[in-house]
XYZ file of C-alpha atoms in Angstrom:
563
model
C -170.544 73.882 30.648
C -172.123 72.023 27.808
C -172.679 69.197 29.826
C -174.303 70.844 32.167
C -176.329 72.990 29.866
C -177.404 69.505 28.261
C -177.818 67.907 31.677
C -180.118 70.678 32.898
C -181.885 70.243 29.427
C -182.607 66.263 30.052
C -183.832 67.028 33.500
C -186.067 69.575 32.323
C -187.343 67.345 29.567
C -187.845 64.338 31.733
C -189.771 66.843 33.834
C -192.015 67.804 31.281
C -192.286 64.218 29.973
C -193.682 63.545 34.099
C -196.343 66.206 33.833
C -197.471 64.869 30.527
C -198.499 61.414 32.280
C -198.627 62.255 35.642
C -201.572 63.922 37.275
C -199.002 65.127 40.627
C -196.043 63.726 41.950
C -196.211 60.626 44.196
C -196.954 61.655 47.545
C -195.052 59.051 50.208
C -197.701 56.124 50.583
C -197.182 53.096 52.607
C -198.947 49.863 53.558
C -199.115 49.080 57.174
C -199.764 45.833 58.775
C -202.194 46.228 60.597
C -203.577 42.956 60.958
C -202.994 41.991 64.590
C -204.159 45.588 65.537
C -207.157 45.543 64.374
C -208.227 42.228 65.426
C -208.354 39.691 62.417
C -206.739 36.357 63.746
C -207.597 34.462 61.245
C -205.764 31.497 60.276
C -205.740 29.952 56.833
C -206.370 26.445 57.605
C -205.001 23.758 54.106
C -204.520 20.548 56.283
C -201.386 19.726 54.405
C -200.083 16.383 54.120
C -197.136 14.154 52.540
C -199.840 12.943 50.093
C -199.480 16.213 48.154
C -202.913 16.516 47.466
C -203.660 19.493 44.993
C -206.329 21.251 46.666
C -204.014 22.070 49.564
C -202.061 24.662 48.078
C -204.888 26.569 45.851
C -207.009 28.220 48.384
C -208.025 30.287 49.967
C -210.502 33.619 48.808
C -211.540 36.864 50.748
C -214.450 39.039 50.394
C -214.543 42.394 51.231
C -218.315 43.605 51.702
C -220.792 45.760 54.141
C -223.299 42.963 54.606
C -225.437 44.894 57.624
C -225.014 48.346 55.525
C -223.369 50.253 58.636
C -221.141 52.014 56.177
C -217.914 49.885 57.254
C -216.729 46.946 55.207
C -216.580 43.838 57.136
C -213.935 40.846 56.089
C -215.055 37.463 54.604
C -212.562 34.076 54.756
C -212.971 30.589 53.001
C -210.650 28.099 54.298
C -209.721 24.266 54.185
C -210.787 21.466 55.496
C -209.772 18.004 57.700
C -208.177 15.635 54.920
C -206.786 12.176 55.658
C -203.249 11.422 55.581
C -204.144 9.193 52.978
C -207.404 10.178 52.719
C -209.855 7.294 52.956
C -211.686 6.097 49.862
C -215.079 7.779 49.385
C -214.355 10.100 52.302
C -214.620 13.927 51.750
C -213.204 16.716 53.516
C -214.394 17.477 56.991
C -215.404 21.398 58.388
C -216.786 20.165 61.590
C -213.455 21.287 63.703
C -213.683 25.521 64.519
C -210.221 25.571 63.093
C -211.613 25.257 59.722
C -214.505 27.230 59.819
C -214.876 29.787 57.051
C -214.659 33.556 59.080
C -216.517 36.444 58.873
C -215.281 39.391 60.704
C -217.344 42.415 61.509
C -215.998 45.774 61.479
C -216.638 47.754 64.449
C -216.874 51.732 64.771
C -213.410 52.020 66.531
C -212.240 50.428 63.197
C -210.936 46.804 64.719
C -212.904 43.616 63.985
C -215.090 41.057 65.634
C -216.012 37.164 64.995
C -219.229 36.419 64.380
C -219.275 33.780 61.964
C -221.654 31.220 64.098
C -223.769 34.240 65.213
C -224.111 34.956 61.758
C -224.445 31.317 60.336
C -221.718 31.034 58.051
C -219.128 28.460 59.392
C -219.788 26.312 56.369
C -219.251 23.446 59.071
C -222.262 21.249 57.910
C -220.884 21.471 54.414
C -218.009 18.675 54.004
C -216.427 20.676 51.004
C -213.085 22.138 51.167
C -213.951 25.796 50.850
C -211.659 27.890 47.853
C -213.045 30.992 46.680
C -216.102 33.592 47.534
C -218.408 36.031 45.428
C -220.860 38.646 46.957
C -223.466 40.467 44.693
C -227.252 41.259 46.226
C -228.748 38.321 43.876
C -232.160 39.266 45.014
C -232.043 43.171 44.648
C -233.458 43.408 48.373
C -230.316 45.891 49.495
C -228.321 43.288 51.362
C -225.200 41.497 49.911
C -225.375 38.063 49.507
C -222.316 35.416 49.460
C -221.234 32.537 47.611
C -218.966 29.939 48.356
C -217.301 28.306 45.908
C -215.052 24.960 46.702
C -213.869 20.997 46.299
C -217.304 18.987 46.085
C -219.720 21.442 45.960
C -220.765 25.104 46.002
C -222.901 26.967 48.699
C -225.054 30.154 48.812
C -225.878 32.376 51.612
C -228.639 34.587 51.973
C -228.248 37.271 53.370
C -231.514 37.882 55.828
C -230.484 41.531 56.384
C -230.516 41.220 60.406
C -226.754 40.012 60.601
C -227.300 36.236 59.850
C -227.443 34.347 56.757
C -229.461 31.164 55.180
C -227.961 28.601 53.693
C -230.256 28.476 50.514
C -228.426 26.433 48.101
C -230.550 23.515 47.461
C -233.064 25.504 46.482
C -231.915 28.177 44.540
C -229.877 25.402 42.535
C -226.440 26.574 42.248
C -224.263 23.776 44.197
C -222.357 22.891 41.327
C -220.208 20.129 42.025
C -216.340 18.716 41.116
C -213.656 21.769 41.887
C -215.302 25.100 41.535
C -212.213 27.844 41.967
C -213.605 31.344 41.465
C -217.310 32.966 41.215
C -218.558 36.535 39.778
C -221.843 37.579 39.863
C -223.013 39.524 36.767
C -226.207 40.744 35.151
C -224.986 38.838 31.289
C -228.196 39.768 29.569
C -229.282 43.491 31.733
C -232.374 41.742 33.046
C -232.120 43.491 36.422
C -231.276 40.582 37.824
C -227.264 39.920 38.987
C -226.194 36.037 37.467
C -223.365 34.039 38.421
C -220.049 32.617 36.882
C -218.435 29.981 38.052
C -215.036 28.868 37.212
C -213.696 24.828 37.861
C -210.327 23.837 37.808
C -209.556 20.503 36.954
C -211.134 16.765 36.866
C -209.568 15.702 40.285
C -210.047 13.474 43.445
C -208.501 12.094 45.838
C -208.477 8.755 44.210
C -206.746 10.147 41.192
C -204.286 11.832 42.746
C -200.941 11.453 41.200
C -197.152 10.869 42.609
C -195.264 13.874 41.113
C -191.335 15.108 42.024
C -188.296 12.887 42.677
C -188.524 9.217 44.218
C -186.968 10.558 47.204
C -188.344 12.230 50.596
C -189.042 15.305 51.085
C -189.496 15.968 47.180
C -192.982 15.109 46.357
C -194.364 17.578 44.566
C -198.090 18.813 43.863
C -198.859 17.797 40.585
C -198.773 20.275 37.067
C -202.226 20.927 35.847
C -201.197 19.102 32.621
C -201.734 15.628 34.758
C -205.478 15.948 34.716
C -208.230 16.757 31.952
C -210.097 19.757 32.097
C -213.969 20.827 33.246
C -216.505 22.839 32.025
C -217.224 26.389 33.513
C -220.561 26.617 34.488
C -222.993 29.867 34.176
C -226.276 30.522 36.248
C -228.841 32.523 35.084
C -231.271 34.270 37.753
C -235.083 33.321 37.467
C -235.656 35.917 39.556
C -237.660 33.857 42.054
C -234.729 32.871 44.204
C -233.715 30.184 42.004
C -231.059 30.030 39.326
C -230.797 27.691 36.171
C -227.904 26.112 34.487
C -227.886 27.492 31.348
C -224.016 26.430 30.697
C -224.338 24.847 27.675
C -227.047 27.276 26.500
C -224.943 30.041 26.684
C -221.855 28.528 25.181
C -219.428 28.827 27.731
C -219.514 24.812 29.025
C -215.818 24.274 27.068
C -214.321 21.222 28.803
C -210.711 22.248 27.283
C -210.409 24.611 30.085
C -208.494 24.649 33.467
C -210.305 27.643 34.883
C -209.134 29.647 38.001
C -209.514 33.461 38.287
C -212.493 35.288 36.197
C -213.555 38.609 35.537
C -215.932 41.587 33.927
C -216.178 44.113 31.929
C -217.939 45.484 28.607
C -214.648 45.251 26.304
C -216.206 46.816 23.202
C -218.533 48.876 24.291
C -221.871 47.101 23.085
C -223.777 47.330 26.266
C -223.271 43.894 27.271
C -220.385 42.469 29.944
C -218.048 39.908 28.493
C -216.398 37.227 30.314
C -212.466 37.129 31.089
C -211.510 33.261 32.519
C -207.602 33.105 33.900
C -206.954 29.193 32.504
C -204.209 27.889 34.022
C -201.593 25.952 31.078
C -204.118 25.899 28.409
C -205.595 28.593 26.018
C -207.439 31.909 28.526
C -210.972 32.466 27.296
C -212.788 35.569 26.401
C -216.524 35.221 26.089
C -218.024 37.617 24.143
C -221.259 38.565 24.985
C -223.837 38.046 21.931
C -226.223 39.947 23.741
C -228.899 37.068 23.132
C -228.129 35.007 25.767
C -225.339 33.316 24.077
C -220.854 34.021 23.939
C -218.949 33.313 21.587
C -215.054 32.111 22.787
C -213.087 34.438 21.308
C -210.053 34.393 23.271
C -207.209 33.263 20.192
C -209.187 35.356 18.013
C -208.747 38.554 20.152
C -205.010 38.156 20.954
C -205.707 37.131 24.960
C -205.703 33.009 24.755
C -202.225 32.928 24.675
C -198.831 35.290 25.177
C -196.982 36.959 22.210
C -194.579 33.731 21.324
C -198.135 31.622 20.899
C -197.593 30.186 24.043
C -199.880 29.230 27.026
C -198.973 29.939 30.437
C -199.906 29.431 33.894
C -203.455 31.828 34.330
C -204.448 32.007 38.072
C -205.568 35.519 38.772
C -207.008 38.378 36.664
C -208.450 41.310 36.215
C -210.427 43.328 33.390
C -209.722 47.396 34.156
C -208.178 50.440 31.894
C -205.031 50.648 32.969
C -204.281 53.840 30.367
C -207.327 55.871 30.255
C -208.279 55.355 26.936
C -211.440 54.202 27.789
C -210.927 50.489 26.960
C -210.997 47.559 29.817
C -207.357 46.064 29.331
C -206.859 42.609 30.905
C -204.055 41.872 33.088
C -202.969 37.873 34.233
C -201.079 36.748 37.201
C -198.966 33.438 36.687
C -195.986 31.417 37.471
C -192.299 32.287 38.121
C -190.263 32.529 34.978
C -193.897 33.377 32.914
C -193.972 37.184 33.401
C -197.373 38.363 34.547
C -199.250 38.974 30.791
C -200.993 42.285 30.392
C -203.084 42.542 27.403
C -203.931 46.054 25.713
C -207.575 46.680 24.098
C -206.875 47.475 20.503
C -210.416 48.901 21.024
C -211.489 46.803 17.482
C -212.045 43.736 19.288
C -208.688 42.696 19.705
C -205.622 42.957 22.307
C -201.976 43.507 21.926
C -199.786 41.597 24.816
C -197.848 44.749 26.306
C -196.321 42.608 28.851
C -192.851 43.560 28.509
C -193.500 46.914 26.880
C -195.082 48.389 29.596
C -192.116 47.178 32.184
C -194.844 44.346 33.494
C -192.417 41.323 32.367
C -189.048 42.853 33.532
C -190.530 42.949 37.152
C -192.677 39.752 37.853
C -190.323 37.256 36.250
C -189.211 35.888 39.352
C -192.873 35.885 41.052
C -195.648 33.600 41.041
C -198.708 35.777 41.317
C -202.461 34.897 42.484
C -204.864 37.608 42.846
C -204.504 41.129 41.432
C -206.559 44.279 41.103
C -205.472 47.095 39.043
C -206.056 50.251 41.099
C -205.177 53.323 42.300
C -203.431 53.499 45.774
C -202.231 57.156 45.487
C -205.032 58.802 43.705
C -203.135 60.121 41.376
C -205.819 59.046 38.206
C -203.627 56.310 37.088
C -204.374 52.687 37.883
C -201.462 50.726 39.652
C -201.390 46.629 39.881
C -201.023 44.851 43.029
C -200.448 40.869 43.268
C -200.797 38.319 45.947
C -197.650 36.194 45.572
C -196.274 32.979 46.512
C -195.019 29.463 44.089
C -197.390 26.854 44.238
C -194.933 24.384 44.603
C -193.662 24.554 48.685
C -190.679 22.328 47.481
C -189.735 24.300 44.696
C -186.069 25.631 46.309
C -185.016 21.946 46.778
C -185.609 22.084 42.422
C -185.209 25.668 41.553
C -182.831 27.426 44.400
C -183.396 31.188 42.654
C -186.735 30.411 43.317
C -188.976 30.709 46.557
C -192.125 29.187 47.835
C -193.380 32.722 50.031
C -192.778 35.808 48.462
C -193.490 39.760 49.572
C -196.676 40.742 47.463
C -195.904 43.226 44.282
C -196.882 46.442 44.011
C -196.392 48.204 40.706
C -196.681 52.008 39.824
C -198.584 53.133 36.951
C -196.386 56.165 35.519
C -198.987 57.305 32.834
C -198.967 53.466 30.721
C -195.682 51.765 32.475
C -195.069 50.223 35.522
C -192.619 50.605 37.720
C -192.444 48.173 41.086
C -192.625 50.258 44.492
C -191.660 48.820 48.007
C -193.614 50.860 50.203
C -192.953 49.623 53.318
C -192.148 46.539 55.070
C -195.067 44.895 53.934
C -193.517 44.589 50.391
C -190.686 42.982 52.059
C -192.410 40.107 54.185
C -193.214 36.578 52.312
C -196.196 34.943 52.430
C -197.679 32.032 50.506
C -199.993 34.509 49.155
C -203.487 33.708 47.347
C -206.714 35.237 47.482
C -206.306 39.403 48.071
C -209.787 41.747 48.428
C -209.758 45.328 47.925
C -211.642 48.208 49.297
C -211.354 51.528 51.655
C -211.698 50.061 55.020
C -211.473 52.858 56.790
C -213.317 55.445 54.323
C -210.498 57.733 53.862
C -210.678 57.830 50.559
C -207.493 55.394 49.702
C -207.784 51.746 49.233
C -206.841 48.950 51.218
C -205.956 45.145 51.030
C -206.530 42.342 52.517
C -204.769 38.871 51.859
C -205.316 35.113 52.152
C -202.322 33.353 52.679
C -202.424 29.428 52.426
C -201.861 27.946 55.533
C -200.989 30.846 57.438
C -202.146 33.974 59.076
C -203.897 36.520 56.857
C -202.606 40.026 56.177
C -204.619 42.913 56.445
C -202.313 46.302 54.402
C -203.744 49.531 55.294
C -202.699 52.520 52.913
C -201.196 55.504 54.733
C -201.396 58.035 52.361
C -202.940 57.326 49.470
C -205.820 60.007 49.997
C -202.953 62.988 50.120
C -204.271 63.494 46.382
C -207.697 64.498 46.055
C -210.518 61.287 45.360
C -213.922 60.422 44.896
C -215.755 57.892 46.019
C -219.013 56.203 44.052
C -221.880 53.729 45.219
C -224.242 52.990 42.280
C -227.557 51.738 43.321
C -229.735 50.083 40.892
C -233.248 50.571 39.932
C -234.301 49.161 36.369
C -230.953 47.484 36.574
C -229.416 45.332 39.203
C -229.001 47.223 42.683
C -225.798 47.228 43.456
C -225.135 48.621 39.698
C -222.689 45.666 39.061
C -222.109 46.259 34.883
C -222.180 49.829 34.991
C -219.443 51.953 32.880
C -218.149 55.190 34.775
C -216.852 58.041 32.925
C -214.961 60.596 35.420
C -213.301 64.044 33.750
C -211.313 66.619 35.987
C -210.792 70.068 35.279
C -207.097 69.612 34.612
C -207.781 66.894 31.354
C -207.510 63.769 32.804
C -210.233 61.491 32.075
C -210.818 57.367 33.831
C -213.312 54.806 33.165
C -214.350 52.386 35.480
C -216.482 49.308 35.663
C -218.501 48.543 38.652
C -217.499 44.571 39.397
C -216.463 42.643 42.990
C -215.318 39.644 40.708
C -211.160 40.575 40.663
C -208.416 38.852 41.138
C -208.203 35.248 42.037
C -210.618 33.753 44.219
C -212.110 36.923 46.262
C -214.556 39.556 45.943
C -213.931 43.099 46.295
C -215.579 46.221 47.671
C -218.243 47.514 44.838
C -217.182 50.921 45.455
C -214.918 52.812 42.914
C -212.314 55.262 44.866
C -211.414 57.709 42.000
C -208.079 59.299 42.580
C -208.671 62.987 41.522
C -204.817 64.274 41.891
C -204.819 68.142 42.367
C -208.183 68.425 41.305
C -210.740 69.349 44.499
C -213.917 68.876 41.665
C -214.719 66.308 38.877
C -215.919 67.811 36.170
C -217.855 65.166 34.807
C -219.289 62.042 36.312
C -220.884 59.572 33.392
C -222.538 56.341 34.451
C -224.095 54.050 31.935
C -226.008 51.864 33.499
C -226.453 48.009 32.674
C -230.451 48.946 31.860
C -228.783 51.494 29.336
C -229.718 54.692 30.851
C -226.981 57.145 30.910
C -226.723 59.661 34.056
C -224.553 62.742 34.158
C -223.292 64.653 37.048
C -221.173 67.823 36.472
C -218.677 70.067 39.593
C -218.809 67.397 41.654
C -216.804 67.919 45.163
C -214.332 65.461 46.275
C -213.451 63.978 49.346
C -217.003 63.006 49.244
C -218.296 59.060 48.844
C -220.856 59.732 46.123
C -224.110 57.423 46.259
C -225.844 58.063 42.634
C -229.647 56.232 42.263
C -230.324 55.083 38.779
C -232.585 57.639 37.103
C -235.477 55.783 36.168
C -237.538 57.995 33.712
C-alpha cells in the first residue's frame, strides 16, 4: 500500500508539474505527405558528378509566399544547374535545360498546385548561376512580395509586377553580389520604412580550386571540409528607396572575411528597437551583429556566449533561427549542424548575453546522430509553446563507407517543446522517411490555423508535410501591414496574453532556417483559450498598438496606427 500511495503521489505530482508548463495536453497531430496529391513535382536538380564539386550537395532553398495576394500561399524552388564532368575552365553553370529551372508553384482554390514559372518569368534560365537559397520581403512597399535569389556566381532579384509575373531587375537595383552567396533576409536594420537585405557567402571557391578530398580509392571521394578554403565577407544592402540598393558592407561593419556564412536570421535580442543579425558560420566562430542603431554592428558573437558551444569549440553552423522558445520574452537562438555536434540552442540571458542550453533542455541528447539544415522554431499543436523542426540529411553522400552509424538521408526531426525541454515526436510516417534534406519553408497552407512544411531535398523530389491536427487547440493568426514602417511589418515585436496566464512573443521575419523564406504570418497557438487577451505589436517605426478580447480562429490583419 505504500507504494501505491507513493506511486499515486508521483503521478499526481508529475501531473501538476504538466499543467504548470503545459497550456493542454497534446492533441494527436500528424504530418501527411501530401506532396504528390497536391501537385508539386518538383525535382531538386544538383547535377552531381565524380568531381565532388562542393556546390552540389548545399542547395537547395524554398519560399513560402502569396505573391498575387489571393489569400493562399504559393511554393517557391531554387535549384542546380548543368556542371561539367570536369567542368571546363572558365565555364559556369548552365540553367538553359527545363530540368533546372527554378519553380514556382501556384496554389489553386481546390488547394493543389500549378506551374507557372515561365508564365510568371522566373526560370532563372538566362542566369548561368547555380541557384542556392531565396528571400521574399515587398522591398518597394507597393503590397506585392518580391524575391531574391541567392546562388554560385551571382545573385538575382525579381520584381514582383503584381499581375502574376516578375522582372528581373537586378542590374539595376545593384544587388548581384557575386562569389557563393548561401542565404538572404530582408530587414529594415535602421526602421527607415524601407525593408534591406542580408546576404550570407560561404566560402572562396571555384571550380578551379576544387580540391581531391577522401581515400585514394573509388567510390570514396569526398566533398571537401569547409576548413580547405578561406572565408568571404557577408555582404549588407541598404535600400535607397528608389529601387536601388547600396553596398554598405563595410560601412556597417559586418564585411568580416573570417566567416564561412550559411543560414542567417532576425530578431531585436535586447530589446533596443533595432533588429540584430544572427549568421549560422559553418566551422568557424557564429556571428551576432548587434545593431548600433546608427547604421553600424558591432560583432559580438564570443562576447555574448553564441560564437562558439560551451567547451569553446566551433562547430558546423548551417541553419538557424532567432525565436523565444520559453516565453520569457527574449529571442533565443537555435543552430542546426553536423552529426556527432548536437544541434546548439542558445538561451537569452536577457543582459546581452546567452547561455548554451543545448543539452539541458534535451536538444543534444536527441540530434547527436543528425545532420540538420533548416529549422524554424514553432508551434505545430498550438499549444503556446514553440517546438523545433529540422531538415536533415549528412553532407557527405559517402559518409557510411567512413562512418557506418552514420547516414547520408535521414527522416526530418521534430521536437516537442514541454514548457522549456524538448522532447523528439514521430508523428507519422513522414518522421520516418529519409531524405537528403536542406532548405524547409513554413507557413499554413491551407489556412486552418496549424502550420505546415515544405522541404528541399538535394537531388531529389521535394516534400510537402501537411499538419493534421495542429489547430485542435485554439490559434490566432496575424498579418501586420506597414505604414510609417515597412509594409509587410518585417521587425515588428508581438506580445500575445491569454486569459489563462500564458504569455508569447513573436517577431515578424521570413528569413529562418537555412536557405528559405517563410510565410510572414505568425499562427499563435492559443491552447484552451477561445480569446487573447492582449495583442501588443511594436512596430519597427516604434509605435506600439494594442488590441484587447480578441477572438480566435480568426487570421487577424492589424494596419499600423499612424497618428
Amino acid at each position: 500500500m505504500c507504494k501505491c500511495l507513493h506511486a499515486c503521489r508521483s503521478i499526481i505530482a508529475l501531473a501538476l508539474a504538466g499543467c504548470l508548463i503545459a497550456a493542454t495536453p497534446a492533441p494527436e497531430v500528424q504530418f501527411t505527405d501530401v506532396t504528390q496529391g497536391v501537385g508539386i513535382a518538383f525535382q531538386h536538380e544538383n547535377s552531381a558528378t565524380s568531381n565532388k564539386y562542393l556546390i552540389e550537395t548545399m542547395g537547395g532553398g524554398v519560399a513560402l509566399l502569396d505573391y498575387d495576394n489571393d489569400g493562399r500561399l504559393d511554393i517557391f524552388f531554387t535549384n542546380g544547374a548543368k556542371i561539367g564532368d570536369p567542368m571546363p575552365s572558365g565555364k559556369m553553370p548552365d540553367k538553359s535545360d527545363r530540368k533546372f529551372w527554378n519553380r514556382l508553384y501556384h496554389q489553386n482554390a481546390d488547394g493543389t498546385f500549378t506551374d507557372v514559372t515561365e508564365k510568371a518569368g522566373l526560370t532563372g534560365a538566362q542566369q548561368n548561376y547555380y541557384a542556392m537559397g531565396v528571400a521574399v520581403g515587398d522591398y518597394d512597399n507597393d503590397g506585392f512580395e518580391d524575391i531574391y535569389v541567392t546562388g554560385y556566381g551571382g545573385n538575382t532579384l525579381y520584381h514582383n509586377n503584381g499581375n502574376g509575373t516578375f522582372t528581373d531587375v537586378t542590374k539595376t537595383a545593384g544587388v548581384a553580389a557575386g562569389g557563393w552567396s548561401a542565404s538572404a533576409g530582408f530587414f529594415d536594420y535602421d526602421n527607415d520604412g524601407k525593408l534591406d537585405i542580408f546576404v550570407t557567402r560561404y566560402l572562396d571557391w571555384s571550380f578551379k580550386t576544387n580540391r581531391y578530398c577522401g581515400e585514394q580509392k573509388p567510390g570514396y571521394r569526398a566533398y571537401c571540409h569547409p576548413d580547405n578554403y578561406d572565408g568571404v565577407t557577408n555582404i549588407l544592402y541598404h535600400n535607397n528607396g528608389d529601387g536601388t540598393f547600396t553596398d554598405v558592407s563595410q560601412k556597417a561593419g559586418i564585411a568580416n572575411p573570417s566567416g564561412k556564412g550559411l543560414g542567417v536570421t532576425f530578431a531585436d535580442y535586447d530589446g533596443d528597437g533595432f533588429t540584430d543579425v544572427f549568421v549560422a558560420n559553418d566551422s568557424v566562430q557564429c556571428f551576432l551583429y548587434h545593431n548600433n542603431g546608427n547604421g553600424t554592428f558591432r560583432e559580438v558573437g564570443l562576447l555574448a556566449g553564441v560564437g562558439y558551444n560551451e567547451d569553446g569549440k566551433a562547430f558546423a553552423g548551417m541553419g538557424a533561427d532567432f525565436s523565444d522558445f520559453d516565453n520569457d520574452g527574449r529571442p533565443d537562438v537555435v543552430v542546426t549542424d553536423l552529426s556527432n555536434e548536437r544541434y546548439m540552442l542558445f538561451r537569452n540571458n536577457g543582459d546581452g548575453t546567452f547561455r548554451d542550453v543545448t543539452n539541458a533542455s534535451g536538444v543534444g541528447a536527441a540530434t547527436l546522430a543528425f545532420s540538420g539544415w533548416s529549422t524554424h522554431l514553432f508551434d505545430f499543436d498550438n499549444d503556446g509553446w514553440k517546438d523545433i523542426f529540422v531538415a536533415q540529411g549528412h553532407v557527405m553522400d559517402t559518409i557510411q563507407l567512413t562512418s557506418p552509424n552514420l547516414k547520408y538521408m535521414q527522416p526530418p526531426l521534430l521536437l516537442r517543446n514541454e514548457g522549456g525541454h524538448f522532447k523528439r515526436v514521430i508523428l507519422g510516417p513522414a518522421f520516418q522517411t529519409e531524405w537528403a534534406g536542406r532548405g524547409a519553408a513554413f507557413g499554413d497552407i491551407d489556412n486552418d490555423g496549424d502550420i505546415d512544411v515544405v522541404m528541399s531535398n538535394v537531388g531529389q523530389k521535394a516534400t510537402v508535410l501537411r499538419n493534421d491536427g495542429g489547430n485542435r487547440n485554439n490559434w490566432l493568426g496575424i498579418t501586420t501591414i506597414g505604414k510609417k514602417s515597412n509594409r509587410d511589418g518585417i521587425g515588428s515585436r508581438v506580445k500575445v496574453v491569454s486569459p489563462s496566464g500564458l504569455t508569447q512573443y513573436f517577431t515578424v521575419n521570413t528569413a529562418v532556417g537555412y536557405q528559405s523564406a517563410s510565410d510572414k504570418r505568425l499562427i499563435v497557438g492559443l491552447g484552451a483559450d477561445s480569446t487573447a487577451k492582449l495583442v501588443e505589436i511594436r512596430w519597427p517605426s516604434g509605435i506600439v498598438q494594442r488590441l484587447e478580447n480578441v477572438k480566435a480562429g480568426q487570421m487577424l490583419k492589424v494596419t499600423e496606427a499612424v497618428p
